[in-house]
Amino acid sequence: MPGMLRAPLRRLIELWTEVRLAEPTPDKLALDPQLPTLYVLPRPSLSDALLLDSYCQRHGLPPARGRLALPDSNLPRCVALPARRFRLWPGQATGVAPFTELITSDTRIQLVPVSVFWGRAPGKDFGLWHLLAADSWRLTGRLRRALSVLVNGRDVEIQFGAPLHLEELHDGDAPRTNRKAARLLRVHFRRVRTRVLGPDLSHRSTMIQGVVASDEVRREIDQLAEKASSRKRLKRRARRYGHEIAANMTYPVLRFLAGALKRLWNRLYDGVDVNGLEEVKALAEDHTLIYVPCHRSHIDYLLLSYVLYREGLMPPHIAAGRNLDMPLIGPLLRRGGAFFLRRSFRDNRLYGAVFNEYLHRLLARGYPMEYFIEGGRSRSGRMLTPRPGMLAMTLRSFLRCQRVDERPMVFVPVYIGYERILENSSYQRELGGGKKRKESPLDLLRVLGRLREPYGRVSVNIGEPLPIGGFLDSHAPGWRDDESPRPDWLAPTVTTLGRSLTRRINRVAALNAINLTGLALLSSPHRALEYATLTDQLALLCRLADSPACGERPSLPDESPEACIARAVDLGMVERHAHSLGDIVSTTPEQAALLAWYRNNVLHLFALPALVAFAFRSRHQRSLHELCDLLTPLWPPLAREFCVDESANMKERLAAILAVQVDLGLLERHGEGFTPVESLEGRERLELIGRMIQPSLERNALLIEVLLRSGSGALDRATLKERSRALSERLGLLSGREAPEFFDPKLFETLIDTLEHEGWVWLEQDRLHFDECLKRAAQRASRLLDASLRRRLALISRHREEAVEAPSEVSAQP
């Protein structure tokens, strides 16, 4: 193009466009300043070249305009791979990559692949928007690209690839080296487009037709038709199920949601912090990603999709409960990538076959996916026991895919941490026994009324990805040779997989102002601390979390302890009272109940250090050997409750914790023994840490006490859970811990499951039986509790027995 036209067009591009995302950033682009730089685009595009030229000049990168003046060549600084054309007859020219001159010149040069995305649309026909809106898998003509620049000038992404050194590919044959360089660049461009745009999407109706016509669904229809059902009616029903389930991801809605959510987050939160996404971006190029976040709020899936879109990744298809498929909200979510499932379809074989096949086709084609392994939102703030349904279907789909060498699949654990959530009041009502309200469009109006309230910051932390193939190699070694669609090893492996994922999620928890303040304040006897003591305790907790004693890798707040307390006050979670002898920070009972939810988000990080600190409550001096003997049997139930790793070498973990607590000034070492420090301040700090684990120890002790007093074979699971819950509620009222989460029935279910897993109890004819092992474990646990606490637990349990026996005695009287 003549220079007189190129200059004004470049100026127009500068004024009209805005690069929303560039990866990597210019300061992280590993260019060798001593080598000539040649930028390579995936296809000829004047708008891409002009935008790249403007961006390079603005950020001090090697220029993208002009020509490279080399001894034997004179190429432009920005070139494009030739567009591939369909050849009508043999011998027709198809275009050759323009690197031959550089190879023959024997000059060292670096090729930098550059992908430019004007908006992002998955490859699907979207009508007029498809003409105007954005980049997709389809090739773009000149008119459509010009219109796309006009529409998407404020939503541009630039993806730089790692520099490719041409001389390293040269093998003496210039044409072959040229083809090799072009092939490597095309593979890179294809992977980048897959990461950003996702796989090429099929039309929704095409997907549903394929599901209904699949062998698995037809086989289920044939089996049901043998029971006098009409085959045509069954096909219509299967097609209706497909329409009920399938997503209808559309680019206009993605763009609308991206803009709307950006405004929503800016109004709701002071910022969204994202950690650990770099490894996921690399995996997205050639892996099927399955995001498995924790589920704390209704906005989890919106937040994660927004973060992925903002960071240059394709938003996933999201498994959502059918309760969200309501007027107004449902169609919007469906077009944003949500597909809906019923809470249970065990008794509906046809629905199960349709859903399984739809899920398999999404995964087999490489669509990123997201679902919540907990099943529902956590009302207590803890990680819930994983549900096996979606995990089992994913593993079965993986087995089908691997038999035809499809893309590898990998789970991506995600922790989402809030300083304040929208559902505070509803969670407390439901934990207190209130019935869960059915979702409705009116809920959106209620939420809109609270948008002006402060909600602090939110963190999105990415955990260590878990490749499914590697996991099965470790836990089901013979899986590659098993041709069964439902192998015997599947059920136990799904359970292990769920626990592994929850642990990986918890491992990257986010400490923030609210959960840190909750950890410290709720450990005090009266939910109040002096301001100076609270700031010291917050600093201590951060140092403890950042030490080897924690054993995890949480993200820490950037603020000082003083700023954390100020934020908690601003968000209405605590109260600060001025006093002449020093300010006091306290909570009301309502605030304490709310803080307990946020404390439970991160309590697992301190479970084992707190258990060690609590052990010094009942005895002044303990040795490492004694602590190991005392705490090793008690740790598995607690580890399962908090969804953390059950340490393979307990002695090493305890030694590390003791060393850190000595360094923090909480313990002193005397030969082989450890004792609390002599200072009153140090003892108070140690006691506050130990109190964090006390509610869990009391709950566990109560349940075991109820079981032992009732006798082996006297109680079933439901009765034991209800009696323990009632006693825990009574203990909470007597001890000032009346927060509903303290007597959450799910905690007792988890404990009973753990006792069964450890072999301390077992089921016979729906009754729980035990032997001397449980009695010895209870005696050992009682050594950890001081005398006053043991008396209180025994008294509460005895009152419960008297209350149960009294009605039967009265009824026996004539």
Tab-separated table of N, CA and C in Angstrom, residues 482-558:
chain	number	residue	atom	x	y	z
A	482	ASP	N	-8.612	-51.835	30.734
A	482	ASP	CA	-9.985	-52.186	31.126
A	482	ASP	C	-10.955	-51.619	30.094
A	483	GLU	N	-11.675	-52.481	29.394
A	483	GLU	CA	-12.607	-52.068	28.345
A	483	GLU	C	-14.028	-51.869	28.861
A	484	SER	N	-14.274	-52.127	30.140
A	484	SER	CA	-15.621	-52.031	30.677
A	484	SER	C	-16.044	-50.561	30.765
A	485	PRO	N	-17.306	-50.231	30.402
A	485	PRO	CA	-17.760	-48.842	30.515
A	485	PRO	C	-17.918	-48.377	31.963
A	486	ARG	N	-18.156	-49.304	32.876
A	486	ARG	CA	-18.267	-48.975	34.305
A	486	ARG	C	-17.403	-49.941	35.101
A	487	PRO	N	-16.093	-49.751	35.095
A	487	PRO	CA	-15.196	-50.705	35.762
A	487	PRO	C	-15.382	-50.692	37.274
A	488	ASP	N	-14.969	-51.779	37.913
A	488	ASP	CA	-15.140	-51.916	39.358
A	488	ASP	C	-14.348	-50.874	40.140
A	489	TRP	N	-13.233	-50.422	39.578
A	489	TRP	CA	-12.390	-49.473	40.305
A	489	TRP	C	-12.930	-48.048	40.242
A	490	LEU	N	-13.991	-47.817	39.467
A	490	LEU	CA	-14.447	-46.443	39.229
A	490	LEU	C	-14.947	-45.764	40.501
A	491	ALA	N	-15.835	-46.434	41.266
A	491	ALA	CA	-16.447	-45.790	42.443
A	491	ALA	C	-15.413	-45.377	43.479
A	492	PRO	N	-14.523	-46.276	43.945
A	492	PRO	CA	-13.530	-45.824	44.927
A	492	PRO	C	-12.578	-44.771	44.362
A	493	THR	N	-12.278	-44.847	43.072
A	493	THR	CA	-11.370	-43.862	42.477
A	493	THR	C	-12.028	-42.492	42.416
A	494	VAL	N	-13.331	-42.453	42.151
A	494	VAL	CA	-14.053	-41.170	42.144
A	494	VAL	C	-13.999	-40.523	43.521
A	495	THR	N	-14.182	-41.332	44.570
A	495	THR	CA	-14.103	-40.795	45.935
A	495	THR	C	-12.723	-40.214	46.209
A	496	THR	N	-11.693	-40.941	45.834
A	496	THR	CA	-10.322	-40.447	46.035
A	496	THR	C	-10.064	-39.196	45.214
A	497	LEU	N	-10.589	-39.166	43.987
A	497	LEU	CA	-10.419	-37.994	43.128
A	497	LEU	C	-11.067	-36.762	43.752
A	498	GLY	N	-12.285	-36.932	44.287
A	498	GLY	CA	-12.963	-35.799	44.919
A	498	GLY	C	-12.167	-35.244	46.080
A	499	ARG	N	-11.615	-36.125	46.915
A	499	ARG	CA	-10.821	-35.656	48.055
A	499	ARG	C	-9.554	-34.957	47.585
A	500	SER	N	-8.928	-35.481	46.549
A	500	SER	CA	-7.708	-34.853	46.036
A	500	SER	C	-7.993	-33.445	45.530
A	501	LEU	N	-9.117	-33.267	44.844
A	501	LEU	CA	-9.442	-31.953	44.305
A	501	LEU	C	-9.786	-30.951	45.413
A	502	THR	N	-10.546	-31.401	46.426
A	502	THR	CA	-10.873	-30.475	47.514
A	502	THR	C	-9.619	-30.048	48.267
A	503	ARG	N	-8.671	-30.963	48.426
A	503	ARG	CA	-7.422	-30.601	49.098
A	503	ARG	C	-6.620	-29.608	48.274
A	504	ARG	N	-6.615	-29.798	46.965
A	504	ARG	CA	-5.887	-28.856	46.114
A	504	ARG	C	-6.552	-27.488	46.111
A	505	ILE	N	-7.865	-27.452	46.224
A	505	ILE	CA	-8.558	-26.167	46.318
A	505	ILE	C	-8.202	-25.481	47.632
A	506	ASN	N	-8.299	-26.222	48.727
A	506	ASN	CA	-8.013	-25.642	50.036
A	506	ASN	C	-6.555	-25.216	50.174
A	507	ARG	N	-5.669	-25.870	49.430
A	507	ARG	CA	-4.248	-25.574	49.552
A	507	ARG	C	-3.918	-24.152	49.100
A	508	VAL	N	-4.749	-23.569	48.239
A	508	VAL	CA	-4.459	-22.230	47.713
A	508	VAL	C	-5.492	-21.218	48.206
A	509	ALA	N	-5.949	-21.402	49.444
A	509	ALA	CA	-6.915	-20.470	50.017
A	509	ALA	C	-6.323	-19.066	50.111
A	510	ALA	N	-7.193	-18.079	50.213
A	510	ALA	CA	-6.770	-16.683	50.269
A	510	ALA	C	-7.064	-16.123	51.656
A	511	LEU	N	-6.037	-15.686	52.346
A	511	LEU	CA	-6.214	-14.981	53.614
A	511	LEU	C	-6.518	-13.515	53.317
A	512	ASN	N	-7.550	-12.994	53.959
A	512	ASN	CA	-7.902	-11.593	53.751
A	512	ASN	C	-8.264	-10.944	55.082
A	513	ALA	N	-8.625	-9.690	55.021
A	513	ALA	CA	-8.878	-8.922	56.246
A	513	ALA	C	-9.979	-9.545	57.093
A	514	ILE	N	-11.030	-10.068	56.458
A	514	ILE	CA	-12.198	-10.539	57.208
A	514	ILE	C	-11.930	-11.900	57.829
A	515	ASN	N	-11.417	-12.864	57.052
A	515	ASN	CA	-11.231	-14.185	57.669
A	515	ASN	C	-10.101	-14.179	58.694
A	516	LEU	N	-9.087	-13.334	58.512
A	516	LEU	CA	-8.047	-13.224	59.541
A	516	LEU	C	-8.613	-12.640	60.828
A	517	THR	N	-9.407	-11.584	60.696
A	517	THR	CA	-10.013	-10.985	61.889
A	517	THR	C	-10.943	-11.976	62.576
A	518	GLY	N	-11.689	-12.763	61.783
A	518	GLY	CA	-12.563	-13.771	62.369
A	518	GLY	C	-11.788	-14.852	63.096
A	519	LEU	N	-10.665	-15.306	62.520
A	519	LEU	CA	-9.846	-16.308	63.189
A	519	LEU	C	-9.397	-15.838	64.566
A	520	ALA	N	-8.972	-14.590	64.654
A	520	ALA	CA	-8.441	-14.079	65.920
A	520	ALA	C	-9.547	-13.771	66.920
A	521	LEU	N	-10.573	-13.032	66.490
A	521	LEU	CA	-11.606	-12.589	67.430
A	521	LEU	C	-12.445	-13.749	67.959
A	522	LEU	N	-12.807	-14.681	67.078
A	522	LEU	CA	-13.671	-15.784	67.515
A	522	LEU	C	-12.928	-16.795	68.376
A	523	SER	N	-11.608	-16.665	68.476
A	523	SER	CA	-10.846	-17.535	69.371
A	523	SER	C	-10.765	-16.966	70.782
A	524	SER	N	-11.185	-15.733	70.952
A	524	SER	CA	-11.168	-15.128	72.287
A	524	SER	C	-12.423	-15.536	73.047
A	525	PRO	N	-12.370	-15.640	74.358
A	525	PRO	CA	-13.521	-16.145	75.131
A	525	PRO	C	-14.787	-15.319	74.957
A	526	HIS	N	-14.651	-14.007	74.801
A	526	HIS	CA	-15.831	-13.145	74.742
A	526	HIS	C	-15.916	-12.385	73.430
A	527	ARG	N	-15.276	-12.897	72.388
A	527	ARG	CA	-15.305	-12.292	71.057
A	527	ARG	C	-14.859	-10.834	71.089
A	528	ALA	N	-13.862	-10.529	71.887
A	528	ALA	CA	-13.331	-9.169	71.992
A	528	ALA	C	-11.859	-9.237	72.353
A	529	LEU	N	-11.087	-8.318	71.764
A	529	LEU	CA	-9.662	-8.234	72.049
A	529	LEU	C	-9.240	-6.775	72.050
A	530	GLU	N	-8.199	-6.488	72.812
A	530	GLU	CA	-7.615	-5.160	72.726
A	530	GLU	C	-7.053	-4.946	71.330
A	531	TYR	N	-7.108	-3.720	70.851
A	531	TYR	CA	-6.674	-3.414	69.483
A	531	TYR	C	-5.233	-3.840	69.253
A	532	ALA	N	-4.367	-3.551	70.197
A	532	ALA	CA	-2.947	-3.907	70.047
A	532	ALA	C	-2.765	-5.426	70.001
A	533	THR	N	-3.520	-6.137	70.842
A	533	THR	CA	-3.422	-7.604	70.835
A	533	THR	C	-3.914	-8.178	69.520
A	534	LEU	N	-4.979	-7.610	68.990
A	534	LEU	CA	-5.531	-8.107	67.732
A	534	LEU	C	-4.559	-7.873	66.582
A	535	THR	N	-3.947	-6.704	66.506
A	535	THR	CA	-2.982	-6.463	65.425
A	535	THR	C	-1.805	-7.427	65.522
A	536	ASP	N	-1.321	-7.676	66.743
A	536	ASP	CA	-0.223	-8.640	66.907
A	536	ASP	C	-0.645	-10.041	66.475
A	537	GLN	N	-1.887	-10.414	66.789
A	537	GLN	CA	-2.351	-11.758	66.435
A	537	GLN	C	-2.519	-11.908	64.921
A	538	LEU	N	-2.996	-10.871	64.234
A	538	LEU	CA	-3.125	-10.938	62.780
A	538	LEU	C	-1.752	-11.098	62.122
A	539	ALA	N	-0.778	-10.332	62.613
A	539	ALA	CA	0.576	-10.470	62.070
A	539	ALA	C	1.130	-11.870	62.333
A	540	LEU	N	0.842	-12.423	63.514
A	540	LEU	CA	1.302	-13.762	63.861
A	540	LEU	C	0.672	-14.807	62.945
A	541	LEU	N	-0.609	-14.689	62.670
A	541	LEU	CA	-1.290	-15.650	61.805
A	541	LEU	C	-0.719	-15.613	60.391
A	542	CYS	N	-0.404	-14.423	59.891
A	542	CYS	CA	0.184	-14.321	58.547
A	542	CYS	C	1.563	-14.982	58.514
A	543	ARG	N	2.348	-14.764	59.544
A	543	ARG	CA	3.678	-15.385	59.583
A	543	ARG	C	3.559	-16.904	59.709
A	544	LEU	N	2.586	-17.355	60.474
A	544	LEU	CA	2.387	-18.797	60.629
A	544	LEU	C	1.933	-19.425	59.316
A	545	ALA	N	1.028	-18.734	58.584
A	545	ALA	CA	0.541	-19.265	57.306
A	545	ALA	C	1.630	-19.292	56.249
A	546	ASP	N	2.594	-18.399	56.372
A	546	ASP	CA	3.670	-18.304	55.387
A	546	ASP	C	4.871	-19.168	55.745
A	547	SER	N	4.737	-19.991	56.759
A	547	SER	CA	5.856	-20.802	57.250
A	547	SER	C	5.678	-22.261	56.852
A	548	PRO	N	6.715	-23.087	56.993
A	548	PRO	CA	6.574	-24.528	56.704
A	548	PRO	C	5.553	-25.226	57.589
A	549	ALA	N	5.214	-24.625	58.731
A	549	ALA	CA	4.248	-25.256	59.630
A	549	ALA	C	2.880	-25.385	58.986
A	550	CYS	N	2.552	-24.436	58.096
A	550	CYS	CA	1.241	-24.465	57.468
A	550	CYS	C	1.118	-25.641	56.506
A	551	GLY	N	2.179	-25.899	55.733
A	551	GLY	CA	2.143	-27.006	54.789
A	551	GLY	C	1.330	-26.725	53.548
A	552	GLU	N	0.789	-25.533	53.401
A	552	GLU	CA	0.001	-25.160	52.235
A	552	GLU	C	0.655	-23.939	51.576
A	553	ARG	N	-0.021	-23.361	50.592
A	553	ARG	CA	0.528	-22.180	49.927
A	553	ARG	C	-0.582	-21.142	49.703
A	554	PRO	N	-1.114	-20.585	50.776
A	554	PRO	CA	-2.184	-19.596	50.631
A	554	PRO	C	-1.625	-18.257	50.152
A	555	SER	N	-2.517	-17.414	49.631
A	555	SER	CA	-2.129	-16.049	49.313
A	555	SER	C	-2.389	-15.188	50.541
A	556	LEU	N	-1.494	-14.227	50.798
A	556	LEU	CA	-1.558	-13.385	51.982
A	556	LEU	C	-2.035	-11.992	51.600
A	557	PRO	N	-2.667	-11.287	52.530
A	557	PRO	CA	-3.125	-9.926	52.211
A	557	PRO	C	-1.955	-8.967	52.072
A	558	ASP	N	-2.121	-7.972	51.217
A	558	ASP	CA	-1.080	-6.953	51.044
A	558	ASP	C	-1.143	-5.891	52.132
